[in-house]
Structures are given as C-alpha cells and as structure tokens.
Coordinates of C-alpha atoms in Angstrom, one line a residue:
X232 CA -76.6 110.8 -57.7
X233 CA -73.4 111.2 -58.9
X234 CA -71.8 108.6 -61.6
X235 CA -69.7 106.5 -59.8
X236 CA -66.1 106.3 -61.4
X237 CA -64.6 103.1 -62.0
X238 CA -61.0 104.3 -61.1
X239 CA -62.6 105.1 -57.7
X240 CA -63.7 101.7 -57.1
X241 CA -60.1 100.1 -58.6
X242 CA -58.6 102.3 -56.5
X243 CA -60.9 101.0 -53.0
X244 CA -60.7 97.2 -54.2
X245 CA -56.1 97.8 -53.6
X246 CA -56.9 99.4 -50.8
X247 CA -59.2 96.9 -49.2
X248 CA -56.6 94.4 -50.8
X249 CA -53.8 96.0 -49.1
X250 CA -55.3 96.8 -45.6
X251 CA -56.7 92.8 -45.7
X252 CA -52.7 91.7 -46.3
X253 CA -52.0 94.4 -43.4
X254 CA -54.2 93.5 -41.1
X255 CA -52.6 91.2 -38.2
X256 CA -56.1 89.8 -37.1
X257 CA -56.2 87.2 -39.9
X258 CA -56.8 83.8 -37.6
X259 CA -60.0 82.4 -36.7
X260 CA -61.2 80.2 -33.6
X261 CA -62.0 76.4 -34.0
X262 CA -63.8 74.2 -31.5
X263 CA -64.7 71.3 -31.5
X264 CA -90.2 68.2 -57.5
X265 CA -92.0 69.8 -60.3
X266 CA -90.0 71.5 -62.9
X267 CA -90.5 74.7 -64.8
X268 CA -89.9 74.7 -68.5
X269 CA -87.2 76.9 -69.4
X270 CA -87.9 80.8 -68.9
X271 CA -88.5 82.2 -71.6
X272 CA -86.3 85.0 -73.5
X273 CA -87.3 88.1 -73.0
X274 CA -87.0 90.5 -76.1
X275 CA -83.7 92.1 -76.4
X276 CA -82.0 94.7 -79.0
X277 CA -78.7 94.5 -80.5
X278 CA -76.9 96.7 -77.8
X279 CA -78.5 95.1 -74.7
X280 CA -76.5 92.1 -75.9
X281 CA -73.3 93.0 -77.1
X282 CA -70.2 92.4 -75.2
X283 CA -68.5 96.2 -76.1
X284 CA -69.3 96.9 -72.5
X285 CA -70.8 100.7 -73.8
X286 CA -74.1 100.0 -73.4
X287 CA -76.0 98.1 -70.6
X288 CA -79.3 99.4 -70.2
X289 CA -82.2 100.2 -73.2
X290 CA -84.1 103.0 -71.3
X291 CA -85.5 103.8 -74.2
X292 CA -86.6 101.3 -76.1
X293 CA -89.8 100.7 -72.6
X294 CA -91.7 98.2 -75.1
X295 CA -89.1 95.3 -74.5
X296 CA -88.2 97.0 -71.3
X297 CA -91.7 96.1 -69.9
X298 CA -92.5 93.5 -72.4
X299 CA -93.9 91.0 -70.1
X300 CA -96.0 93.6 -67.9
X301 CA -99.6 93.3 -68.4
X302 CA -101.0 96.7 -68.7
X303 CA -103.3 96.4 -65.5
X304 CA -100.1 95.7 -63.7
X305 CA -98.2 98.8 -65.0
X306 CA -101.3 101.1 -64.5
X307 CA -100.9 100.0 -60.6
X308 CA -97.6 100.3 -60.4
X309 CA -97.2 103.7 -61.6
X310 CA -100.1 104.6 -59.2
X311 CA -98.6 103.5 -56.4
X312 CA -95.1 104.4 -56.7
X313 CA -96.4 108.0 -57.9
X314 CA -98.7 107.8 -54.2
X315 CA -95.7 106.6 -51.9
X316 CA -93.6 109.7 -53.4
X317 CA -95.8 112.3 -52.3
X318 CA -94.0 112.7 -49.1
X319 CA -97.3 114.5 -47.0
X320 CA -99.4 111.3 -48.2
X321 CA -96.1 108.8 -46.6
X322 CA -95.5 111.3 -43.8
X323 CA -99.5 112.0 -42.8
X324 CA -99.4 107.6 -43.3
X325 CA -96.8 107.0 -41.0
X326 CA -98.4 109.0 -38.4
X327 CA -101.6 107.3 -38.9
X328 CA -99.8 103.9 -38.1
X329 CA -98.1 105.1 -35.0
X330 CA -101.1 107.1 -33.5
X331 CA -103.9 106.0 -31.4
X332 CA -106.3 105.8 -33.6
X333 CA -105.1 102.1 -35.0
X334 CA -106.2 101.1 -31.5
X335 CA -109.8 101.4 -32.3
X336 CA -111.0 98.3 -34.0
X337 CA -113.1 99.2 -37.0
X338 CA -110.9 102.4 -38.0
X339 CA -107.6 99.9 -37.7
X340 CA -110.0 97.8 -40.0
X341 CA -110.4 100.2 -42.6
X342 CA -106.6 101.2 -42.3
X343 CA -105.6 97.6 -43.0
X344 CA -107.6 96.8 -45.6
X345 CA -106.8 99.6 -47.7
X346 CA -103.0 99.0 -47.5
X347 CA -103.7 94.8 -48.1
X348 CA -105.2 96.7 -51.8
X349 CA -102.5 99.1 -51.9
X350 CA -98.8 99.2 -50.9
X351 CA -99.0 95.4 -49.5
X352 CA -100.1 93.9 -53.0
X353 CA -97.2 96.4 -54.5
X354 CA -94.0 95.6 -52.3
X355 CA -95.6 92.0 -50.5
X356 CA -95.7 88.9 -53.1
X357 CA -98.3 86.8 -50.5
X358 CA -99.6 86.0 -47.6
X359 CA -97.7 82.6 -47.2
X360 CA -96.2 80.4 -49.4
X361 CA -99.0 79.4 -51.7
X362 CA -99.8 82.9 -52.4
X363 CA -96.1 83.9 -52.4
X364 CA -95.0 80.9 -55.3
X365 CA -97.8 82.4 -57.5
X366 CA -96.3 85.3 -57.8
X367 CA -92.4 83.1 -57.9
X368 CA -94.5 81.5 -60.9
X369 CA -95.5 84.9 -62.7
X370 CA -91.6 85.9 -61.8
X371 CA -90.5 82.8 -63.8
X372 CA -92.6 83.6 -66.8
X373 CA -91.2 87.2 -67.4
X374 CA -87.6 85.9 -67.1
X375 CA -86.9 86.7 -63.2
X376 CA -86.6 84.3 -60.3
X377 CA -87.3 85.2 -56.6
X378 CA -86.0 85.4 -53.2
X379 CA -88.0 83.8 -49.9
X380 CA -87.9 86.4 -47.3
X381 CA -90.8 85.2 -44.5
X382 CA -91.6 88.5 -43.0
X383 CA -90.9 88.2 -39.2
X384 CA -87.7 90.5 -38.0
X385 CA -87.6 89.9 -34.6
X386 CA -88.2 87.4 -32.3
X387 CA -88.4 87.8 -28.3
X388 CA -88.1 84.4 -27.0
X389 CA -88.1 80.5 -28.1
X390 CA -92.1 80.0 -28.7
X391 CA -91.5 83.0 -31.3
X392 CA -88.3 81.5 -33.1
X393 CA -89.8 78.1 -33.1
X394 CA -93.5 79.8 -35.0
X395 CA -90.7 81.8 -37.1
X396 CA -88.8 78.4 -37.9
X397 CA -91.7 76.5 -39.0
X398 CA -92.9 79.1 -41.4
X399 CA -88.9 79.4 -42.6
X400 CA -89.1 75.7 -43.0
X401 CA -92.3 75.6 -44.9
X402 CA -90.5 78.3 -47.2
X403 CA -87.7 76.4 -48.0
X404 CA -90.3 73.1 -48.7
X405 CA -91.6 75.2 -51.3
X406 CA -88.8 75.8 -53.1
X407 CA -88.5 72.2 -54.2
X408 CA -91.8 72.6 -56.0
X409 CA -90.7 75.8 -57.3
X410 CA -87.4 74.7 -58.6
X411 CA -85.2 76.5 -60.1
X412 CA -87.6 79.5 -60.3
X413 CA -86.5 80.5 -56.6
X414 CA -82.4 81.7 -56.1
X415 CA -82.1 81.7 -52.8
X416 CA -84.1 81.8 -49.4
X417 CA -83.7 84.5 -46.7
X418 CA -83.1 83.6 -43.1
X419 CA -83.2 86.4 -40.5
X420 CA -81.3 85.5 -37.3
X421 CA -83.3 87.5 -35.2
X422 CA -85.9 85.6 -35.9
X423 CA -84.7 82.5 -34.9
X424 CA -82.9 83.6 -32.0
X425 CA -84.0 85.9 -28.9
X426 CA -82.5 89.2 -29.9
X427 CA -81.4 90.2 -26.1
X428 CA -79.3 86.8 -26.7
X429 CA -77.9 87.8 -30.0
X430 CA -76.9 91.3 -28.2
X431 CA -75.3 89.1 -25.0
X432 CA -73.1 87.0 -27.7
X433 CA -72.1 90.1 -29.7
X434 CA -70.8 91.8 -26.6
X435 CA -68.7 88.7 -25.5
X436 CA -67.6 88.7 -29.2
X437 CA -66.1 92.1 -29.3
X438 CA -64.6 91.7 -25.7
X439 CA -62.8 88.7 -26.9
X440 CA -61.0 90.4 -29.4
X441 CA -60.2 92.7 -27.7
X442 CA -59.1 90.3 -25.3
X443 CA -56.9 87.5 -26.2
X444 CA -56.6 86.2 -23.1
X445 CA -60.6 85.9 -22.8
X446 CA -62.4 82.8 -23.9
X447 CA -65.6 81.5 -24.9
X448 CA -66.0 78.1 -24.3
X449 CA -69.5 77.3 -26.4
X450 CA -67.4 79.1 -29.8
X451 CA -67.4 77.3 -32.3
X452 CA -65.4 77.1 -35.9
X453 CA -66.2 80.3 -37.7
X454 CA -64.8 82.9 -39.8
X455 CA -63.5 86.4 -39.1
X456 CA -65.6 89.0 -37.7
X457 CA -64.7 92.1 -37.0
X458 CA -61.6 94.1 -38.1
X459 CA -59.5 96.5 -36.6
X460 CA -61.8 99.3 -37.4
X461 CA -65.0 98.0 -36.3
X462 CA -66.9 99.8 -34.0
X463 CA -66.5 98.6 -30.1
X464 CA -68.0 101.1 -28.1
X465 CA -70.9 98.9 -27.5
X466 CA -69.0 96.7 -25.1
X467 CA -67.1 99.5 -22.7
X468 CA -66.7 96.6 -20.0
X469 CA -66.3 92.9 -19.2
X470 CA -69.6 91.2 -20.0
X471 CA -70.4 88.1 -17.5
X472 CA -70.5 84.8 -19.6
X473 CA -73.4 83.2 -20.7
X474 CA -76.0 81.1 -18.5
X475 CA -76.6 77.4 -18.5
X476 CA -79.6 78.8 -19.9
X477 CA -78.8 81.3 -22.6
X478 CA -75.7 78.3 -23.6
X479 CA -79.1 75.9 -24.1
X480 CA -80.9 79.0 -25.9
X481 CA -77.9 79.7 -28.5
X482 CA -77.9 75.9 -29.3
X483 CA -81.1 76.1 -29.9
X484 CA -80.9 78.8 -32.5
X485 CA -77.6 76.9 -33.9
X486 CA -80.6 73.8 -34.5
X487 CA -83.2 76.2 -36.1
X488 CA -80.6 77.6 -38.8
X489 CA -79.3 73.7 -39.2
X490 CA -82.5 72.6 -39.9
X491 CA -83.9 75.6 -42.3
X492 CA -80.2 75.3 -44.6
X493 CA -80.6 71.5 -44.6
X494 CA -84.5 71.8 -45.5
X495 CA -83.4 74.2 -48.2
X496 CA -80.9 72.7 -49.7
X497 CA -83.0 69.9 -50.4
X498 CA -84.5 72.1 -53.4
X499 CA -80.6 73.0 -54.1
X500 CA -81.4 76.4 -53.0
X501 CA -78.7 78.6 -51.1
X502 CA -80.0 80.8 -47.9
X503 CA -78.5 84.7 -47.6
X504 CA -78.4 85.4 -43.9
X505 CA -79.6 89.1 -43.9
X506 CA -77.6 91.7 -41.6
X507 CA -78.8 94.1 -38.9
X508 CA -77.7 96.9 -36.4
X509 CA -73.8 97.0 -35.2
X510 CA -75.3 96.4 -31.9
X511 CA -76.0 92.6 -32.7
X512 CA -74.3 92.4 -36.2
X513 CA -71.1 90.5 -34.5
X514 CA -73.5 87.5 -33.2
X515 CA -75.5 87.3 -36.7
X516 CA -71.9 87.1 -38.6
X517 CA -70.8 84.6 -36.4
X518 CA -73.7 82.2 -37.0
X519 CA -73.3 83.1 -40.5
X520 CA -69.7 81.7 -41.0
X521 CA -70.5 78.8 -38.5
X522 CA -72.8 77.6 -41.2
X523 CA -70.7 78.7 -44.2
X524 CA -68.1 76.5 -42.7
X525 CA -70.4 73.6 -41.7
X526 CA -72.0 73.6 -45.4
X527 CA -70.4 75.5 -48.4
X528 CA -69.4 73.1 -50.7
X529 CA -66.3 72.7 -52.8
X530 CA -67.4 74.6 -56.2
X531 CA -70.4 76.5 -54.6
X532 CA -71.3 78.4 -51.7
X533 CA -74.7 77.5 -50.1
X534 CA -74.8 79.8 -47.2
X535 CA -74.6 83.9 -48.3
X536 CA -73.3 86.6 -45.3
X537 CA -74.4 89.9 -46.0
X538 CA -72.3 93.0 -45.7
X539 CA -73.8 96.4 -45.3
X540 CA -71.3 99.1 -47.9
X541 CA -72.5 102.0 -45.5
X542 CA -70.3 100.8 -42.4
X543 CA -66.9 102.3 -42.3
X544 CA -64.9 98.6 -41.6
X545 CA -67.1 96.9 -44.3
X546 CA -64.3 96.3 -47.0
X547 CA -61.8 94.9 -44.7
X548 CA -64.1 92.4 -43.0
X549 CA -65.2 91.2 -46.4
X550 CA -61.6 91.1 -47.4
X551 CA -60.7 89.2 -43.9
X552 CA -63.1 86.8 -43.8
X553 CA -62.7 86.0 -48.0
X554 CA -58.9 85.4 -47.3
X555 CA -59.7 83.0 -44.5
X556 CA -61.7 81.0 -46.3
X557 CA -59.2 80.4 -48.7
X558 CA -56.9 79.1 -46.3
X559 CA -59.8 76.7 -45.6
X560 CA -60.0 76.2 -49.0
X561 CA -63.8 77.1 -48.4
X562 CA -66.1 79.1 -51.2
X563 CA -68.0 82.0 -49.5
X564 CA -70.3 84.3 -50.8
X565 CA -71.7 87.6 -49.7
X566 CA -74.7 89.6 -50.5
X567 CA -73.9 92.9 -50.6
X568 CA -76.2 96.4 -49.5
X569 CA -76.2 99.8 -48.9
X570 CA -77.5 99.5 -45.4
X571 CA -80.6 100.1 -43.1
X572 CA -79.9 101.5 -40.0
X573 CA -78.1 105.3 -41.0
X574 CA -80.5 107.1 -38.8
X575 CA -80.2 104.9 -35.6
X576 CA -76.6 103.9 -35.8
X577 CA -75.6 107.6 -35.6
X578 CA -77.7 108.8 -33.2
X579 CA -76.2 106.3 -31.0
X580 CA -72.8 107.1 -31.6
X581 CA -73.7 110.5 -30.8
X582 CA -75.1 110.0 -27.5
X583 CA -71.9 108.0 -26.6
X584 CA -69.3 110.7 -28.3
X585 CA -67.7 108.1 -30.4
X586 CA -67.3 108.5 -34.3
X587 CA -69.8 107.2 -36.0
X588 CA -69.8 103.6 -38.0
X589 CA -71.6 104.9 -41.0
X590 CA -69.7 106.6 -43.8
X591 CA -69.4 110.4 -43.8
X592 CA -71.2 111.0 -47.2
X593 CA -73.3 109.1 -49.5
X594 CA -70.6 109.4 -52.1
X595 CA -68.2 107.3 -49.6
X596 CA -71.2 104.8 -49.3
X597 CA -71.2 104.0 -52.9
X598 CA -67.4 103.7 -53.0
X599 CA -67.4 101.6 -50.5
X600 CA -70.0 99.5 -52.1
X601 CA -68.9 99.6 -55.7
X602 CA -65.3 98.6 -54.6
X603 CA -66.5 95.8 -52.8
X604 CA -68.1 94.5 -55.3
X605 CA -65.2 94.9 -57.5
X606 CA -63.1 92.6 -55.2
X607 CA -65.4 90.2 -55.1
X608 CA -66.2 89.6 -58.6
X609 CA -62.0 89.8 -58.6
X610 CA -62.1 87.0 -56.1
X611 CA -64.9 85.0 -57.7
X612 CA -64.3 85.5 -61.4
X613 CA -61.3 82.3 -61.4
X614 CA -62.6 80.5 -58.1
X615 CA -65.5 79.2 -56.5
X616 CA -67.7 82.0 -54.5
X617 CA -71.0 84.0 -55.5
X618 CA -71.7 87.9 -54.9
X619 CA -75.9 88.8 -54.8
X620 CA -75.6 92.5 -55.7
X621 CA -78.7 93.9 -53.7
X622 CA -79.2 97.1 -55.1
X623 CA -82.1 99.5 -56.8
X624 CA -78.9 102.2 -57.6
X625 CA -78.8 102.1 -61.3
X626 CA -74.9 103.3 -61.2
X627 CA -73.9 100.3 -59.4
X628 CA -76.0 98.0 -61.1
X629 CA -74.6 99.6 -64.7
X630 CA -70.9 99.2 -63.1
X631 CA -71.1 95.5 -61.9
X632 CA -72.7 94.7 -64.9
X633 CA -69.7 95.9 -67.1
X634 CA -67.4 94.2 -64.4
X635 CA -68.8 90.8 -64.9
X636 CA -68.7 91.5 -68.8
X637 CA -65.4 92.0 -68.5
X638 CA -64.7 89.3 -66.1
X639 CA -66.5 86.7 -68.4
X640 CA -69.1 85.8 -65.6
X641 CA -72.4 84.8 -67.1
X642 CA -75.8 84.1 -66.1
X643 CA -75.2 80.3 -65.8
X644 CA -72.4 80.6 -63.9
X645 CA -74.1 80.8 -60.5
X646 CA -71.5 83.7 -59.3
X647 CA -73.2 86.7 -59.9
X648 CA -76.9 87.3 -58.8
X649 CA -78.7 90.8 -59.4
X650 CA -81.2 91.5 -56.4
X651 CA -84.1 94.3 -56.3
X652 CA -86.9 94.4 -54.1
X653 CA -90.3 93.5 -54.9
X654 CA -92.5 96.5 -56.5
X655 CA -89.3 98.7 -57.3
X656 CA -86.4 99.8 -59.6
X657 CA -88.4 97.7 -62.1
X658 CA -86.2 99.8 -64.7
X659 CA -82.9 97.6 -63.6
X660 CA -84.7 94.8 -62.7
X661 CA -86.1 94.2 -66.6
X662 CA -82.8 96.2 -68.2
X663 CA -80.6 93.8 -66.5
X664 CA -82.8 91.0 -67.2
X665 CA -82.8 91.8 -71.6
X666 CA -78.8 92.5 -70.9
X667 CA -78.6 88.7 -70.0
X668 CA -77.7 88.7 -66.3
X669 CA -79.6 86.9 -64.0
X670 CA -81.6 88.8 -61.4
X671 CA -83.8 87.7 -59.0
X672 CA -87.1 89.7 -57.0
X673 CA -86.5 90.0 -53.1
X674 CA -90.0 88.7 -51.8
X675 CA -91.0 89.5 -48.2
X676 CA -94.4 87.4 -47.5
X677 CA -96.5 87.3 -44.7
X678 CA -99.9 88.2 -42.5
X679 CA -100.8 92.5 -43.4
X680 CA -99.8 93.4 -39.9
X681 CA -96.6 91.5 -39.5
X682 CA -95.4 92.4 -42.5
X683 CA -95.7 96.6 -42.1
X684 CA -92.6 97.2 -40.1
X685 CA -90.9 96.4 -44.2
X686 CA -93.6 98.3 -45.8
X687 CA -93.0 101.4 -43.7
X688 CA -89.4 101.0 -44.6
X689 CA -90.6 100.7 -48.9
X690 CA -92.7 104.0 -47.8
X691 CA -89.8 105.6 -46.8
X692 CA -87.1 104.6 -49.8
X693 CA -90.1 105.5 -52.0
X694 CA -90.9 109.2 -51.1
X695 CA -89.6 112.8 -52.7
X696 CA -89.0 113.3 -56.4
X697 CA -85.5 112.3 -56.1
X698 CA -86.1 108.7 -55.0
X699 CA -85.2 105.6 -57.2
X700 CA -88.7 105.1 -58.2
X701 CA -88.8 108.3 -59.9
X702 CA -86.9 106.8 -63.2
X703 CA -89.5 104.1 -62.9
X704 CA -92.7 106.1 -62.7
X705 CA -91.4 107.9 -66.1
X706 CA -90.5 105.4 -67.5
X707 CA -94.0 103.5 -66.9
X708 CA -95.7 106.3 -68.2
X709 CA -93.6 106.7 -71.0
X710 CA -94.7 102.8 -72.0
X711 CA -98.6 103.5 -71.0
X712 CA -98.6 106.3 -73.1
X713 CA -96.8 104.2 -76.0
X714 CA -99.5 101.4 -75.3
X715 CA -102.5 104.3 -75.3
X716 CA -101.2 105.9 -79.0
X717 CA -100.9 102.0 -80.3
X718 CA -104.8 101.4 -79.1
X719 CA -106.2 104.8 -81.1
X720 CA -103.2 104.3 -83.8
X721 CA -103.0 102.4 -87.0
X722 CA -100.9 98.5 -88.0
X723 CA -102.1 97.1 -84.0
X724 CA -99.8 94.2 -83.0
X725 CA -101.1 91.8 -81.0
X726 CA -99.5 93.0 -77.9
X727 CA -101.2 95.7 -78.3
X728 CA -104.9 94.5 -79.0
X729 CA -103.7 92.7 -75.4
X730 CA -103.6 96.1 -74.5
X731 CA -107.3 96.9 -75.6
X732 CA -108.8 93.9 -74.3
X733 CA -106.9 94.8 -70.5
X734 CA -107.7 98.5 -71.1
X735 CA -111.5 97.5 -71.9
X736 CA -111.3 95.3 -68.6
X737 CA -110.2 97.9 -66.5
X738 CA -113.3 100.6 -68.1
X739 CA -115.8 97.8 -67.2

C-alpha cells in the first residue's frame, strides 16, 4: 500500500472541519478486585523511544520486537499465518464450511476439532471467560492489555439477547478481577437486540430526517446520526411506526446495554459499541449516543461509538456528532476502522442504482481514516475524549503514532488506545508497544462453532502474499532463525538457552 501523506490527511481533517461548521443539521432530539503488578517494560532501543518523531518502529532489531514470545508460540504463529495465506487452502476451507458435508456428524467432528487446534487457538483467546482472562493475563505480562469481545453477532429474538446479555455480563464481571489488564469491553447491539428491530428503527430514523415534520415518540436524548451525505436509499417510503410490541422489545434492549455499561464500569472499564451494515447502522449509533449521553463522564468517556473510514459520510458524522457534544459539554470517544461490509454494501447499491456508500478506492479509504484520526486526536489532545485506533495498517499506525508524539498524548493519558486483533499484525502490535504507546489485543471468545462466522472473516484478511500478515510471517522467521543460529552459536544468553530448552520440548 501506498505511504499515506500527512498533508493528505491535514488537508481531510479542514475539510471535515469545514463541512461539520457547514453542515445545517447540527441539533439533536431530547426526550424525556485483584490487582496486577505493574506490566513490565518491554525492551526498547534508543530510537523506539525518542521523541524526534523519525523513527517509530524497530523492524529490525525482531529480538526486542518479539521479546516476550516464547518460541513454541512463534513457531505456531508463523505456521498458521503462513497456512491462512495460501489462498487454495482458505478458499478449498471455506467451501468445506459452507458445503454439505459439515452436515454429517463425525466428518463435521473432525472439521471442528482441527480448526479448535488451528485457526481458533490463533485468532480466539478462549472459550469463555476463564479461558479468555488467561490469555488477558499472558497479554499483561508481555506489556499488552485486551479487549472483551463475546463472540455472538446476531441475535434473532429476546431469549437470544437475554443468553447474549448474560454472557456480556459475565464478561464485564471479569474485568474487575482482571483489572486494569483489560481496556475496554465490546458490546455488539445486534446481539442484544432483534436485528429485524434494529432495521425497523433505522428506517424510522432516516425518514425522520428526512422528515421534520415526522416524529418518534419513544426517541430519546442522543447525538447526531447521519449527515447530509449518508446514504438513504434504504428507506424509499414512509415506514409504519413501531408496535406496542416492538416499543416493549426496544426498551428491552435499552435495559440489556444499561445493565452490561453499569456492570462494566464497575471494574472502571469503558465498552466500544462495534458498528455494522448501513442497513441497521442508524439504530446501533443511536443506542450508542443514548448511552454516551446517559454515562460519559466529565474528564472521560465510558461509552466508545465506532466509525467505519470506508463509508463516504464517515468524517462529517464524526465531526457532527463531536461538535454536539461539546455543546453538551459531553466527552465522546470513537473507535475508529476500515470497515467490514465493502462487498455487501456495494452489491446492494448496485441492485438499487444508487452510488455506492463505500469509498471509490482504497487510497480514499485510508484518507478518510487517517484524517479522521487526525481530527480526533486534534479534538482530544487539550479536552476530554479518547480515540481506539483499530487498525493492523502499519502506515496509519506509524502516522497516529507521530501525531500523538507531536500532540504530547502519552500512554497514561487514557486518550489514545492502539487496537489489533488477536493472532495478527503482531509486528505493530509489539513495535507500538517498545515505542511506548498503549495498545491493547481485540479478543473474540466463545464456543468453536459460534465463533467461526469471525474466523472466516481472519481467513479472509489473512490470504495472498500481499496481506498484512505477510510483514509478520518474515519477520517471525527472521527472529526463529536468529533464535536457531544463537542455539548452534557461541556466548548463549539465557534467552536463548530458553530457546533450547522450548526447542528440545517441541523435538520430544
């Protein structure tokens, strides 16, 4: 990919600036534990540390790059990452999981149990929450912290989001033993409320705008959500209002995400609302900003939106919904992503004849995202707010980090958090981590066969020599090599007789 120019980005953070002071939309409708020692230091050289801005990541130096990486571990990884880009193996996979054949019992058997030793201990930290704050534990150790993500995405009606609530609520129990090893916990709405419901309220949400005249009695006091560029075409008429029923059923869902914040911040841990599809988006940022209103506090925010950079209207909704906030005198923050749902999101603007959402090229994508996070450490570097940059793109993650430098944002201020997915762009994850920034490990846990609509996803990202995880393999190689000459070679440190005694281990 191509290096993404600062300039670019200064020049998208005035323009989002100047289309957010443009914009005539700007109002918004009211209604009515056990303790870890310290984490240890990881190793660092004299450049990851300096403040020149020049140099961010040591690619070179891989021995404090993957200091804290037993050698077992990196063998595996490098196995599997080098497995999940040999796109016949994903693509003859993927077949294998949609085909027939996982209908018969013992072959689905075989199928599961291979990936539970494979790709699931690679990208999934557990099975639940005991399993899952092992590996927060072993996170803590090597200088990273993680993020609860409970791996149910969708929910069809209130007995699944009250099973999905009770495991979100267990998660965020656990974070008080875990403390402060854990940033933030993940919520996804449409596992807490019936997705047809959250399509229903998106529709009446877009026809409102569009209609000032139309009202929605059960609104309550949120935040911006859309701007003037957002895509509409999903609502082409008048949508009948909600049922006594569906009314009950969105209540409902407003108790579930009440009672997973309130359980979370218990531990002191924020919860980042994740984002989906245009189609229901509208309904999941309205919940968001409901409970950003209801419980960000003066200095901090505790509930985190999240804005996908590949939508064409993403900068000015950010911008919007920041600038409303601080006529509320109300902290936000936002995570902010590349985006999911290219492939789907077009097709259907296709089939309907409208312009797509989606940027045009991947170079808008990462203009859009870079100058988004530009504003918002802007925003965030002399008042209260927080930005998670979720991100495995090592030009963005280079970029921010040079912005916050500049900026004077550091590790303890709680405004900047670096997030990569579990099992990849280990490279960032551990260059960030020696360069001082804080960066936490996005942890999907749950059941094998609940959690494999996110593991085909990781299979996906993960194929063809030009993936992300590419830098990573070589790199991993690079350091197993390294590690190999050190157990035949002379002057053995006792890292490295680690290494033998693992190595040894692995023969046996």
């Amino acid at each position: 990919m191509a290096m993404i120019n600062n300039n670019v980005s200064q020049k998208l953070l005035k323009t989002l600036v100047s289309r957010c002071h443009q914009a005539q939309r700007t109002t918004f409708n009211a209604a009515t534990t056990t303790t870890f020692p310290p984490a240890p230091q990881p190793t660092t050289t004299s450049t990851a540390i300096n403040n020149d801005g020049d140099k961010i990541f040591e690619l070179e130096d891989t021995k404090s790059l993957f200091a804290t990486v037993p050698t077992t571990k990196l063998m595996h990884s490098a196995a599997i990452l080098s497995v999940t880009a040999v796109e016949p193996v994903v693509d003859l996979s993927l077949w294998v999981m949609h085909s027939r054949l996982m209908d018969v019992g013992l072959f689905k058997h075989v199928v599961m149990g291979t990936i539970k030793h494979t790709a699931y201990n690679h990208f999934v930290a557990g099975c639940d929450t005991v399993e899952t704050g092992q590996t927060v534990k072993r996170l803590w150790e090597s200088g990273l912290r993680g993020m609860l993500d409970y791996g149910l995405e969708h929910a069809n009606d209130n007995e699944s989001c009250d099973k999905a609530t009770h495991q979100l609520i267990k998660s965020a129990e656990s974070t008080q033993s875990l403390t402060p090893s854990v940033s933030f916990v993940v919520v996804k709405v449409t596992s807490i409320c019936p997705v047809y419901l959250l399509r229903r309220v998106s529709d009446l949400l877009r026809w409102e705008y569009k209609n000032s005249s139309f009202k929605l009695p059960w609104k309550q006091q949120t935040l911006p959500i859309f701007s003037e560029n957002s895509p509409f075409y999903h609502t082409l008429h008048q949508p009948a209002t909600l049922t006594a029923e569906e009314e009950h059923d969105l209540e409902l869902a407003h108790k579930r995400l009440q009672t997973i914040c309130e359980k979370s911040f218990e531990g002191n841990v924020p919860v980042v609302i994740d984002a989906e599809d245009t189609s229901i988006q509208p309904a999941i940022d309205y919940m968001t900003y409901w409970a950003s209103v209801r419980y960000n506090e003066a200095e901090r925010p505790m509930v985190y939106g999240t804005i996908q950079a590949y939508l064409k209207d993403a900068g000015e909704r950010m911008c919007l919904a920041k600038k409303a906030a601080d006529k509320m005198g109300l902290p936000v923050g936002f995570k902010l992503v590349r985006g999911a749902y290219m492939s789907s999101e077009r097709k259907l603007a296709r089939s309907l004849g409208v312009e797509s959402p989606i940027h045009t090229t991947i170079n808008d994508t990462h203009d859009c995202f870079n100058g988004c996070a530009t504003f918002m450490l802007d925003e965030v570097s002399n008042c209260p707010g927080g930005l998670i940059l979720a991100t495995h793109n090592l030009d963005s993650g280079k970029l921010v980090a040079q912005k916050a430098r500049e900026y004077g944002i550091t590790k303890d201020s709680n405004k900047l958090e670096f997030a990569t997915p579990y099992g990849m762009a280990e490279t960032m994850t551990f260059g960030l981590r020696n360069a001082g920034f804080s960066v936490s490990k996005y942890l999907p846990f749950g059941p094998v066969d609940q959690i494999m609509p996110y593991l085909l996803r990781r299979a996906e990202e993960n194929k063809g020599l030009l993936s992300s995880s590419n830098l990573d393999r070589q790199l991993m190689m690079k350091e197993l090599k390294r590690r190999t000459k050190a157990y035949f070679g002379q002057g053995v440190t006792e890292s490295e007789n680690q290494f033998k005694r693992e190595a040894n281990s692995v023969t046996n």
